[in-house]
């Protein structure tokens, strides 16, 4: 986390690592009480963010800008690793209680969900994180009768904020794990129990919206079962093997009418006099490949070499507000606006003059949303995924070794397969850390794991070869059919790994991370061995 503030000529300029330049700009306008022409924000090259540089950089920018304003000299604020871990926003800890109702044929006819999130000391983005958790808590399943409640609680912990998945990972672990355990209660194969309740085109979501696009989960399941290697036999009596499966989606874009009423995205394309085309948007490259994918969209429409596309880091003095780089919206929403702008520009490419084409977001008429009642179409479309994870567990140490990961995803049309594969594999890596390695506890409001010695993250040793497959299911309002890809892959990993551990040890689990200490307690409790 880092920012530089400069005050000169009665203007504040901030340079920094961020996802959302206009979030920072608007925050500084509010802080100083100045007009927008007195605030300039420039994103510097950002190697990673994952939600941690969504709202939090506004705070750092304020500190750096104030220091520059008071001293009249440039001010730099860079967090060291320990400062970052202790003070920056974290994923919302959650407690989710689910109660399901089944008929005599084991059909799921009702579900009660109670979602509690730890917001920490400041509300921040907790309200909208809670919304996504509530909208995801029924998973990929069609449940006719629902009661869903949720609260975000103020605590003395470090403020919680955005983190890849934005409430969906917590909810999907809960519902997938609940469906798995419910199937075990009635001695039903978990896959068969889950698939009989899958959503399909025409069904209603838990907010009363309509699933308008095809859901290809049956075809995806057929493919992943074909591609997943057989479980190898093991001769070591001190080890057990297990396999787990998860089914998941991610709602693409901002919740409800956020794109229409809050973001109001605008993009521009500028054709220069030397026949190059510059992309002018506020969305940032942060390692996910936007500076490759978006130029590819424009170049494909204009039928010009990629080398003739310019896409620099955004500077709010020159780029319009195309919205934040969050919510799996950059390729789908902003990319589609760029595609439309490129279509408008194409007939004018032979002109020797400089030409600027602007496109603003138009909300589809068929997408209806009532923010007061939280009813209607929460998302314009969904990306879908299935994960199969195999584990080997040491019965002496209860250490988990992941021996296979196979994933099939529907992210619509794939703009750049290498980038998409990187997103999926990277999301799986983060999901595994979330599932069984990354322990973060707080005591009296202070995080105990304050460095990378105490806070264990996955390395290459924790991973086998990942097998990722794409199934094309194009979305009509995405560029070349593309849907959101960035957040989807993390969501399915924790429930799949949990199911694999459950299968290996014949136990039921209800929390993550699944550490050796937690496993030992659960096994001993179920075996009722006091010697444990």
mmCIF file of C-alpha atoms in Angstrom, residues 140-481:
data_model
loop_
_atom_site.group_PDB
_atom_site.id
_atom_site.type_symbol
_atom_site.label_atom_id
_atom_site.label_comp_id
_atom_site.label_asym_id
_atom_site.label_seq_id
_atom_site.Cartn_x
_atom_site.Cartn_y
_atom_site.Cartn_z
ATOM 1 C CA UNK A 140 -26.689 -22.846 -7.506
ATOM 2 C CA UNK A 141 -29.922 -24.303 -6.148
ATOM 3 C CA UNK A 142 -33.598 -23.618 -6.765
ATOM 4 C CA UNK A 143 -35.320 -23.453 -3.385
ATOM 5 C CA UNK A 144 -39.039 -22.579 -3.513
ATOM 6 C CA UNK A 145 -39.394 -21.246 0.038
ATOM 7 C CA UNK A 146 -36.820 -18.959 1.604
ATOM 8 C CA UNK A 147 -36.168 -16.901 4.700
ATOM 9 C CA UNK A 148 -32.865 -15.031 4.459
ATOM 10 C CA UNK A 149 -31.590 -12.577 7.041
ATOM 11 C CA UNK A 150 -28.237 -10.928 7.511
ATOM 12 C CA UNK A 151 -26.380 -8.402 9.617
ATOM 13 C CA UNK A 152 -22.948 -6.842 9.604
ATOM 14 C CA UNK A 153 -21.716 -6.189 13.140
ATOM 15 C CA UNK A 154 -19.487 -3.413 14.418
ATOM 16 C CA UNK A 155 -16.617 -4.892 16.447
ATOM 17 C CA UNK A 156 -13.251 -3.750 17.738
ATOM 18 C CA UNK A 157 -11.434 -5.680 15.013
ATOM 19 C CA UNK A 158 -9.571 -4.242 12.032
ATOM 20 C CA UNK A 159 -12.134 -2.998 9.485
ATOM 21 C CA UNK A 160 -13.252 -5.591 6.987
ATOM 22 C CA UNK A 161 -13.493 -4.684 3.337
ATOM 23 C CA UNK A 162 -13.407 -5.976 -0.215
ATOM 24 C CA UNK A 163 -11.576 -9.206 -0.985
ATOM 25 C CA UNK A 164 -11.842 -11.364 -4.094
ATOM 26 C CA UNK A 165 -15.365 -12.794 -4.133
ATOM 27 C CA UNK A 166 -16.848 -10.027 -1.965
ATOM 28 C CA UNK A 167 -19.065 -12.077 0.389
ATOM 29 C CA UNK A 168 -19.690 -14.928 -2.051
ATOM 30 C CA UNK A 169 -16.861 -17.210 -0.790
ATOM 31 C CA UNK A 170 -18.293 -17.175 2.734
ATOM 32 C CA UNK A 171 -21.804 -17.893 1.477
ATOM 33 C CA UNK A 172 -20.789 -20.627 -0.945
ATOM 34 C CA UNK A 173 -18.734 -22.443 1.657
ATOM 35 C CA UNK A 174 -21.808 -22.447 3.879
ATOM 36 C CA UNK A 175 -24.369 -23.650 1.321
ATOM 37 C CA UNK A 176 -22.132 -26.196 -0.426
ATOM 38 C CA UNK A 177 -20.989 -27.621 2.889
ATOM 39 C CA UNK A 178 -24.578 -27.685 4.150
ATOM 40 C CA UNK A 179 -25.810 -29.523 1.052
ATOM 41 C CA UNK A 180 -22.915 -31.987 1.372
ATOM 42 C CA UNK A 181 -23.634 -32.707 5.026
ATOM 43 C CA UNK A 182 -27.387 -32.934 4.404
ATOM 44 C CA UNK A 183 -26.783 -35.593 1.758
ATOM 45 C CA UNK A 184 -24.566 -37.532 4.162
ATOM 46 C CA UNK A 185 -27.280 -37.373 6.828
ATOM 47 C CA UNK A 186 -29.599 -39.343 4.546
ATOM 48 C CA UNK A 187 -26.880 -41.524 3.005
ATOM 49 C CA UNK A 188 -27.334 -39.918 -0.425
ATOM 50 C CA UNK A 189 -24.522 -39.324 -2.881
ATOM 51 C CA UNK A 190 -23.752 -35.583 -2.466
ATOM 52 C CA UNK A 191 -23.403 -34.993 -6.222
ATOM 53 C CA UNK A 192 -26.758 -36.615 -6.960
ATOM 54 C CA UNK A 193 -28.436 -34.686 -4.152
ATOM 55 C CA UNK A 194 -27.037 -31.382 -5.362
ATOM 56 C CA UNK A 195 -27.697 -31.811 -9.079
ATOM 57 C CA UNK A 196 -31.387 -32.611 -8.558
ATOM 58 C CA UNK A 197 -31.788 -29.081 -7.129
ATOM 59 C CA UNK A 198 -29.744 -27.121 -9.687
ATOM 60 C CA UNK A 199 -31.079 -23.867 -11.062
ATOM 61 C CA UNK A 200 -31.992 -23.850 -14.736
ATOM 62 C CA UNK A 201 -32.971 -21.256 -17.307
ATOM 63 C CA UNK A 202 -36.291 -19.635 -16.408
ATOM 64 C CA UNK A 203 -35.990 -20.245 -12.661
ATOM 65 C CA UNK A 204 -36.133 -17.417 -10.158
ATOM 66 C CA UNK A 205 -33.140 -16.336 -8.095
ATOM 67 C CA UNK A 206 -33.451 -15.833 -4.345
ATOM 68 C CA UNK A 207 -34.217 -12.142 -4.989
ATOM 69 C CA UNK A 208 -36.998 -12.919 -7.449
ATOM 70 C CA UNK A 209 -34.929 -12.219 -10.547
ATOM 71 C CA UNK A 210 -35.068 -14.431 -13.620
ATOM 72 C CA UNK A 211 -32.317 -16.702 -14.898
ATOM 73 C CA UNK A 212 -32.392 -15.682 -18.570
ATOM 74 C CA UNK A 213 -29.301 -17.422 -19.886
ATOM 75 C CA UNK A 214 -28.634 -21.102 -20.340
ATOM 76 C CA UNK A 215 -27.043 -22.866 -17.379
ATOM 77 C CA UNK A 216 -24.739 -25.578 -18.684
ATOM 78 C CA UNK A 217 -23.877 -27.253 -15.371
ATOM 79 C CA UNK A 218 -24.944 -30.717 -16.675
ATOM 80 C CA UNK A 219 -22.521 -30.461 -19.607
ATOM 81 C CA UNK A 220 -19.822 -29.061 -17.326
ATOM 82 C CA UNK A 221 -20.259 -31.972 -14.910
ATOM 83 C CA UNK A 222 -19.952 -34.477 -17.764
ATOM 84 C CA UNK A 223 -16.726 -32.822 -18.900
ATOM 85 C CA UNK A 224 -15.105 -32.590 -15.479
ATOM 86 C CA UNK A 225 -15.892 -36.230 -14.705
ATOM 87 C CA UNK A 226 -14.225 -37.201 -17.988
ATOM 88 C CA UNK A 227 -11.161 -35.060 -17.342
ATOM 89 C CA UNK A 228 -10.557 -35.827 -13.664
ATOM 90 C CA UNK A 229 -7.961 -38.579 -13.161
ATOM 91 C CA UNK A 230 -8.820 -41.696 -11.177
ATOM 92 C CA UNK A 231 -7.976 -41.669 -7.488
ATOM 93 C CA UNK A 232 -4.746 -43.576 -7.008
ATOM 94 C CA UNK A 233 -4.706 -46.429 -4.530
ATOM 95 C CA UNK A 234 -2.624 -45.948 -1.424
ATOM 96 C CA UNK A 235 -0.830 -48.599 0.617
ATOM 97 C CA UNK A 236 0.231 -46.439 3.568
ATOM 98 C CA UNK A 237 -2.184 -47.258 6.412
ATOM 99 C CA UNK A 238 -1.421 -43.912 8.010
ATOM 100 C CA UNK A 239 -2.916 -41.994 5.105
ATOM 101 C CA UNK A 240 -6.430 -41.544 3.730
ATOM 102 C CA UNK A 241 -7.592 -40.319 0.343
ATOM 103 C CA UNK A 242 -10.678 -38.239 -0.332
ATOM 104 C CA UNK A 243 -12.426 -36.447 -3.183
ATOM 105 C CA UNK A 244 -14.728 -33.433 -3.015
ATOM 106 C CA UNK A 245 -16.877 -31.585 -5.546
ATOM 107 C CA UNK A 246 -18.337 -28.072 -5.481
ATOM 108 C CA UNK A 247 -20.768 -26.208 -7.738
ATOM 109 C CA UNK A 248 -20.755 -22.428 -7.766
ATOM 110 C CA UNK A 249 -21.476 -19.193 -9.610
ATOM 111 C CA UNK A 250 -20.500 -15.562 -9.420
ATOM 112 C CA UNK A 251 -22.868 -12.719 -10.182
ATOM 113 C CA UNK A 252 -21.122 -10.513 -12.750
ATOM 114 C CA UNK A 253 -20.933 -6.768 -12.277
ATOM 115 C CA UNK A 254 -22.326 -4.445 -9.640
ATOM 116 C CA UNK A 255 -25.280 -5.549 -7.567
ATOM 117 C CA UNK A 256 -28.768 -4.556 -8.686
ATOM 118 C CA UNK A 257 -28.939 -1.161 -10.350
ATOM 119 C CA UNK A 258 -25.459 -0.087 -9.220
ATOM 120 C CA UNK A 259 -24.110 0.219 -12.762
ATOM 121 C CA UNK A 260 -27.054 2.424 -13.780
ATOM 122 C CA UNK A 261 -27.585 4.552 -10.663
ATOM 123 C CA UNK A 262 -24.128 4.773 -9.049
ATOM 124 C CA UNK A 263 -21.342 3.971 -11.503
ATOM 125 C CA UNK A 264 -22.729 5.446 -14.759
ATOM 126 C CA UNK A 265 -19.644 4.327 -16.635
ATOM 127 C CA UNK A 266 -18.220 6.260 -19.566
ATOM 128 C CA UNK A 267 -15.386 5.218 -21.884
ATOM 129 C CA UNK A 268 -13.548 7.025 -24.667
ATOM 130 C CA UNK A 269 -11.454 6.018 -27.644
ATOM 131 C CA UNK A 270 -9.130 8.583 -29.213
ATOM 132 C CA UNK A 271 -7.837 8.085 -32.724
ATOM 133 C CA UNK A 272 -4.603 10.029 -33.091
ATOM 134 C CA UNK A 273 -3.392 11.766 -36.227
ATOM 135 C CA UNK A 274 -0.893 8.938 -36.802
ATOM 136 C CA UNK A 275 -3.739 6.363 -36.860
ATOM 137 C CA UNK A 276 -3.152 4.931 -33.410
ATOM 138 C CA UNK A 277 -6.043 4.444 -30.983
ATOM 139 C CA UNK A 278 -5.828 5.286 -27.282
ATOM 140 C CA UNK A 279 -8.100 3.675 -24.713
ATOM 141 C CA UNK A 280 -9.245 6.256 -22.167
ATOM 142 C CA UNK A 281 -10.801 4.597 -19.132
ATOM 143 C CA UNK A 282 -10.353 4.654 -15.359
ATOM 144 C CA UNK A 283 -9.968 0.879 -15.041
ATOM 145 C CA UNK A 284 -6.543 -0.284 -13.984
ATOM 146 C CA UNK A 285 -4.104 -3.039 -14.770
ATOM 147 C CA UNK A 286 -3.322 -4.849 -11.515
ATOM 148 C CA UNK A 287 -1.890 -8.097 -12.803
ATOM 149 C CA UNK A 288 -5.157 -9.473 -14.184
ATOM 150 C CA UNK A 289 -4.357 -8.594 -17.797
ATOM 151 C CA UNK A 290 -6.617 -5.636 -18.565
ATOM 152 C CA UNK A 291 -3.856 -3.991 -20.609
ATOM 153 C CA UNK A 292 -3.914 -7.027 -22.891
ATOM 154 C CA UNK A 293 -7.587 -8.051 -22.952
ATOM 155 C CA UNK A 294 -9.124 -4.622 -23.530
ATOM 156 C CA UNK A 295 -6.754 -3.625 -26.366
ATOM 157 C CA UNK A 296 -7.447 -7.014 -27.991
ATOM 158 C CA UNK A 297 -11.176 -6.219 -28.014
ATOM 159 C CA UNK A 298 -10.622 -2.816 -29.631
ATOM 160 C CA UNK A 299 -8.036 -4.089 -32.106
ATOM 161 C CA UNK A 300 -10.305 -6.959 -33.159
ATOM 162 C CA UNK A 301 -13.217 -4.619 -33.903
ATOM 163 C CA UNK A 302 -11.047 -2.092 -35.765
ATOM 164 C CA UNK A 303 -9.081 -4.845 -37.514
ATOM 165 C CA UNK A 304 -5.747 -3.201 -36.738
ATOM 166 C CA UNK A 305 -2.556 -4.594 -35.144
ATOM 167 C CA UNK A 306 -2.474 -4.689 -31.365
ATOM 168 C CA UNK A 307 0.667 -2.540 -31.429
ATOM 169 C CA UNK A 308 -1.421 0.426 -32.621
ATOM 170 C CA UNK A 309 -3.512 0.422 -29.424
ATOM 171 C CA UNK A 310 -2.368 2.689 -26.550
ATOM 172 C CA UNK A 311 -3.531 1.954 -23.015
ATOM 173 C CA UNK A 312 -1.698 3.832 -20.271
ATOM 174 C CA UNK A 313 -2.246 3.807 -16.536
ATOM 175 C CA UNK A 314 -5.253 6.060 -15.846
ATOM 176 C CA UNK A 315 -4.887 9.723 -14.969
ATOM 177 C CA UNK A 316 -8.148 11.406 -13.897
ATOM 178 C CA UNK A 317 -7.153 14.583 -15.755
ATOM 179 C CA UNK A 318 -7.491 12.676 -19.027
ATOM 180 C CA UNK A 319 -9.757 9.638 -18.580
ATOM 181 C CA UNK A 320 -13.505 9.577 -17.908
ATOM 182 C CA UNK A 321 -14.982 7.716 -14.954
ATOM 183 C CA UNK A 322 -15.578 4.230 -16.324
ATOM 184 C CA UNK A 323 -16.070 2.876 -12.825
ATOM 185 C CA UNK A 324 -13.889 0.883 -10.443
ATOM 186 C CA UNK A 325 -11.835 -2.191 -11.290
ATOM 187 C CA UNK A 326 -13.940 -4.503 -9.157
ATOM 188 C CA UNK A 327 -16.912 -6.893 -9.261
ATOM 189 C CA UNK A 328 -15.683 -8.893 -12.282
ATOM 190 C CA UNK A 329 -16.940 -5.998 -14.433
ATOM 191 C CA UNK A 330 -13.871 -4.744 -16.305
ATOM 192 C CA UNK A 331 -13.967 -7.039 -19.335
ATOM 193 C CA UNK A 332 -17.724 -7.609 -19.383
ATOM 194 C CA UNK A 333 -19.033 -4.071 -18.771
ATOM 195 C CA UNK A 334 -16.157 -1.772 -19.742
ATOM 196 C CA UNK A 335 -14.952 -4.086 -22.494
ATOM 197 C CA UNK A 336 -18.404 -4.072 -24.068
ATOM 198 C CA UNK A 337 -18.538 -0.256 -23.980
ATOM 199 C CA UNK A 338 -15.149 -0.176 -25.684
ATOM 200 C CA UNK A 339 -16.427 -2.610 -28.289
ATOM 201 C CA UNK A 340 -19.378 -0.313 -29.004
ATOM 202 C CA UNK A 341 -17.093 2.727 -29.180
ATOM 203 C CA UNK A 342 -14.779 0.874 -31.551
ATOM 204 C CA UNK A 343 -17.751 0.028 -33.788
ATOM 205 C CA UNK A 344 -18.589 3.751 -33.913
ATOM 206 C CA UNK A 345 -14.981 4.652 -34.677
ATOM 207 C CA UNK A 346 -14.349 2.050 -37.351
ATOM 208 C CA UNK A 347 -15.891 3.984 -40.245
ATOM 209 C CA UNK A 348 -13.800 7.051 -39.365
ATOM 210 C CA UNK A 349 -10.384 5.405 -39.107
ATOM 211 C CA UNK A 350 -9.313 6.727 -42.512
ATOM 212 C CA UNK A 351 -9.777 10.339 -41.433
ATOM 213 C CA UNK A 352 -6.495 12.261 -40.944
ATOM 214 C CA UNK A 353 -8.000 14.184 -38.019
ATOM 215 C CA UNK A 354 -7.923 13.346 -34.326
ATOM 216 C CA UNK A 355 -11.268 11.793 -33.364
ATOM 217 C CA UNK A 356 -12.650 11.038 -29.895
ATOM 218 C CA UNK A 357 -15.553 8.617 -29.498
ATOM 219 C CA UNK A 358 -17.439 8.403 -26.201
ATOM 220 C CA UNK A 359 -19.778 5.672 -24.978
ATOM 221 C CA UNK A 360 -21.868 5.676 -21.787
ATOM 222 C CA UNK A 361 -23.382 2.681 -20.038
ATOM 223 C CA UNK A 362 -26.993 1.927 -20.945
ATOM 224 C CA UNK A 363 -28.834 -0.324 -18.511
ATOM 225 C CA UNK A 364 -30.802 -3.096 -20.285
ATOM 226 C CA UNK A 365 -34.531 -2.438 -19.941
ATOM 227 C CA UNK A 366 -35.290 -6.042 -19.032
ATOM 228 C CA UNK A 367 -33.087 -5.939 -15.919
ATOM 229 C CA UNK A 368 -35.335 -4.775 -13.081
ATOM 230 C CA UNK A 369 -34.193 -4.035 -9.537
ATOM 231 C CA UNK A 370 -35.787 -2.550 -6.410
ATOM 232 C CA UNK A 371 -32.972 -1.511 -4.066
ATOM 233 C CA UNK A 372 -35.315 -0.763 -1.153
ATOM 234 C CA UNK A 373 -36.819 -4.255 -1.216
ATOM 235 C CA UNK A 374 -33.712 -6.015 -2.614
ATOM 236 C CA UNK A 375 -35.934 -7.630 -5.218
ATOM 237 C CA UNK A 376 -35.422 -8.326 -8.895
ATOM 238 C CA UNK A 377 -32.383 -9.069 -11.015
ATOM 239 C CA UNK A 378 -29.413 -8.817 -8.668
ATOM 240 C CA UNK A 379 -26.987 -9.404 -11.564
ATOM 241 C CA UNK A 380 -27.303 -9.226 -15.345
ATOM 242 C CA UNK A 381 -25.681 -12.641 -15.788
ATOM 243 C CA UNK A 382 -23.617 -15.263 -13.973
ATOM 244 C CA UNK A 383 -20.388 -17.166 -14.474
ATOM 245 C CA UNK A 384 -20.422 -20.816 -13.359
ATOM 246 C CA UNK A 385 -17.891 -23.339 -12.163
ATOM 247 C CA UNK A 386 -17.315 -26.882 -10.915
ATOM 248 C CA UNK A 387 -14.263 -27.972 -8.929
ATOM 249 C CA UNK A 388 -13.054 -31.458 -8.061
ATOM 250 C CA UNK A 389 -10.286 -31.657 -5.479
ATOM 251 C CA UNK A 390 -8.471 -34.778 -4.248
ATOM 252 C CA UNK A 391 -6.600 -34.858 -0.953
ATOM 253 C CA UNK A 392 -4.300 -37.154 0.952
ATOM 254 C CA UNK A 393 -4.413 -36.834 4.732
ATOM 255 C CA UNK A 394 -1.753 -38.032 7.170
ATOM 256 C CA UNK A 395 -3.547 -39.694 10.093
ATOM 257 C CA UNK A 396 -0.622 -38.998 12.438
ATOM 258 C CA UNK A 397 -0.242 -35.269 11.805
ATOM 259 C CA UNK A 398 -3.582 -34.511 10.092
ATOM 260 C CA UNK A 399 -1.703 -32.556 7.452
ATOM 261 C CA UNK A 400 -3.542 -32.184 4.144
ATOM 262 C CA UNK A 401 -1.826 -32.711 0.810
ATOM 263 C CA UNK A 402 -3.773 -31.677 -2.279
ATOM 264 C CA UNK A 403 -3.107 -34.267 -4.988
ATOM 265 C CA UNK A 404 -5.427 -33.110 -7.775
ATOM 266 C CA UNK A 405 -7.400 -30.029 -8.770
ATOM 267 C CA UNK A 406 -9.686 -30.123 -11.789
ATOM 268 C CA UNK A 407 -11.848 -27.141 -12.650
ATOM 269 C CA UNK A 408 -14.384 -26.476 -15.407
ATOM 270 C CA UNK A 409 -15.643 -22.916 -15.784
ATOM 271 C CA UNK A 410 -18.176 -21.042 -17.884
ATOM 272 C CA UNK A 411 -16.967 -17.452 -18.247
ATOM 273 C CA UNK A 412 -18.735 -16.907 -21.556
ATOM 274 C CA UNK A 413 -16.476 -16.125 -24.483
ATOM 275 C CA UNK A 414 -12.768 -16.231 -23.637
ATOM 276 C CA UNK A 415 -10.949 -13.082 -24.806
ATOM 277 C CA UNK A 416 -7.413 -14.331 -24.090
ATOM 278 C CA UNK A 417 -7.061 -17.939 -22.952
ATOM 279 C CA UNK A 418 -3.653 -17.499 -21.327
ATOM 280 C CA UNK A 419 -4.903 -14.611 -19.208
ATOM 281 C CA UNK A 420 -8.121 -16.440 -18.371
ATOM 282 C CA UNK A 421 -6.201 -19.534 -17.352
ATOM 283 C CA UNK A 422 -3.962 -17.401 -15.165
ATOM 284 C CA UNK A 423 -7.025 -15.907 -13.490
ATOM 285 C CA UNK A 424 -8.532 -19.338 -12.807
ATOM 286 C CA UNK A 425 -5.300 -20.899 -11.564
ATOM 287 C CA UNK A 426 -4.511 -17.851 -9.425
ATOM 288 C CA UNK A 427 -8.002 -17.855 -7.941
ATOM 289 C CA UNK A 428 -7.668 -21.539 -7.110
ATOM 290 C CA UNK A 429 -4.364 -20.818 -5.377
ATOM 291 C CA UNK A 430 -5.950 -18.108 -3.243
ATOM 292 C CA UNK A 431 -8.916 -20.347 -2.542
ATOM 293 C CA UNK A 432 -6.666 -23.120 -1.249
ATOM 294 C CA UNK A 433 -4.928 -20.696 1.089
ATOM 295 C CA UNK A 434 -8.328 -19.563 2.360
ATOM 296 C CA UNK A 435 -9.454 -23.176 2.745
ATOM 297 C CA UNK A 436 -6.708 -24.800 4.796
ATOM 298 C CA UNK A 437 -3.630 -22.661 5.385
ATOM 299 C CA UNK A 438 -4.242 -18.990 6.119
ATOM 300 C CA UNK A 439 -5.026 -18.522 9.810
ATOM 301 C CA UNK A 440 -5.737 -14.988 10.960
ATOM 302 C CA UNK A 441 -6.869 -14.373 14.534
ATOM 303 C CA UNK A 442 -7.433 -11.176 16.479
ATOM 304 C CA UNK A 443 -7.041 -10.542 20.188
ATOM 305 C CA UNK A 444 -8.364 -7.358 21.751
ATOM 306 C CA UNK A 445 -8.757 -5.888 18.280
ATOM 307 C CA UNK A 446 -5.174 -6.611 17.201
ATOM 308 C CA UNK A 447 -4.242 -9.148 14.547
ATOM 309 C CA UNK A 448 -1.866 -11.780 15.898
ATOM 310 C CA UNK A 449 -0.401 -12.994 12.594
ATOM 311 C CA UNK A 450 1.511 -9.869 11.615
ATOM 312 C CA UNK A 451 4.112 -11.172 9.156
ATOM 313 C CA UNK A 452 4.636 -13.905 6.593
ATOM 314 C CA UNK A 453 6.288 -16.118 9.194
ATOM 315 C CA UNK A 454 3.113 -16.291 11.278
ATOM 316 C CA UNK A 455 0.642 -15.944 8.398
ATOM 317 C CA UNK A 456 1.197 -18.984 6.204
ATOM 318 C CA UNK A 457 0.348 -18.574 2.513
ATOM 319 C CA UNK A 458 0.422 -21.331 -0.116
ATOM 320 C CA UNK A 459 3.536 -21.863 -2.200
ATOM 321 C CA UNK A 460 4.281 -24.097 -5.172
ATOM 322 C CA UNK A 461 4.799 -26.994 -2.728
ATOM 323 C CA UNK A 462 1.095 -26.960 -1.861
ATOM 324 C CA UNK A 463 -0.128 -27.506 -5.413
ATOM 325 C CA UNK A 464 -0.274 -30.347 -7.870
ATOM 326 C CA UNK A 465 -0.800 -29.705 -11.565
ATOM 327 C CA UNK A 466 -4.021 -27.742 -12.006
ATOM 328 C CA UNK A 467 -6.308 -28.904 -14.799
ATOM 329 C CA UNK A 468 -8.531 -26.068 -16.032
ATOM 330 C CA UNK A 469 -11.113 -26.378 -18.805
ATOM 331 C CA UNK A 470 -13.341 -23.737 -20.380
ATOM 332 C CA UNK A 471 -16.848 -24.248 -21.703
ATOM 333 C CA UNK A 472 -18.164 -21.491 -23.927
ATOM 334 C CA UNK A 473 -21.585 -20.092 -23.058
ATOM 335 C CA UNK A 474 -21.653 -16.587 -24.486
ATOM 336 C CA UNK A 475 -23.408 -13.603 -22.900
ATOM 337 C CA UNK A 476 -25.089 -11.294 -25.395
ATOM 338 C CA UNK A 477 -23.986 -8.061 -23.674
ATOM 339 C CA UNK A 478 -20.376 -9.063 -23.112
ATOM 340 C CA UNK A 479 -17.593 -8.353 -25.637
ATOM 341 C CA UNK A 480 -17.447 -11.408 -27.897
ATOM 342 C CA UNK A 481 -19.673 -13.113 -25.311
#
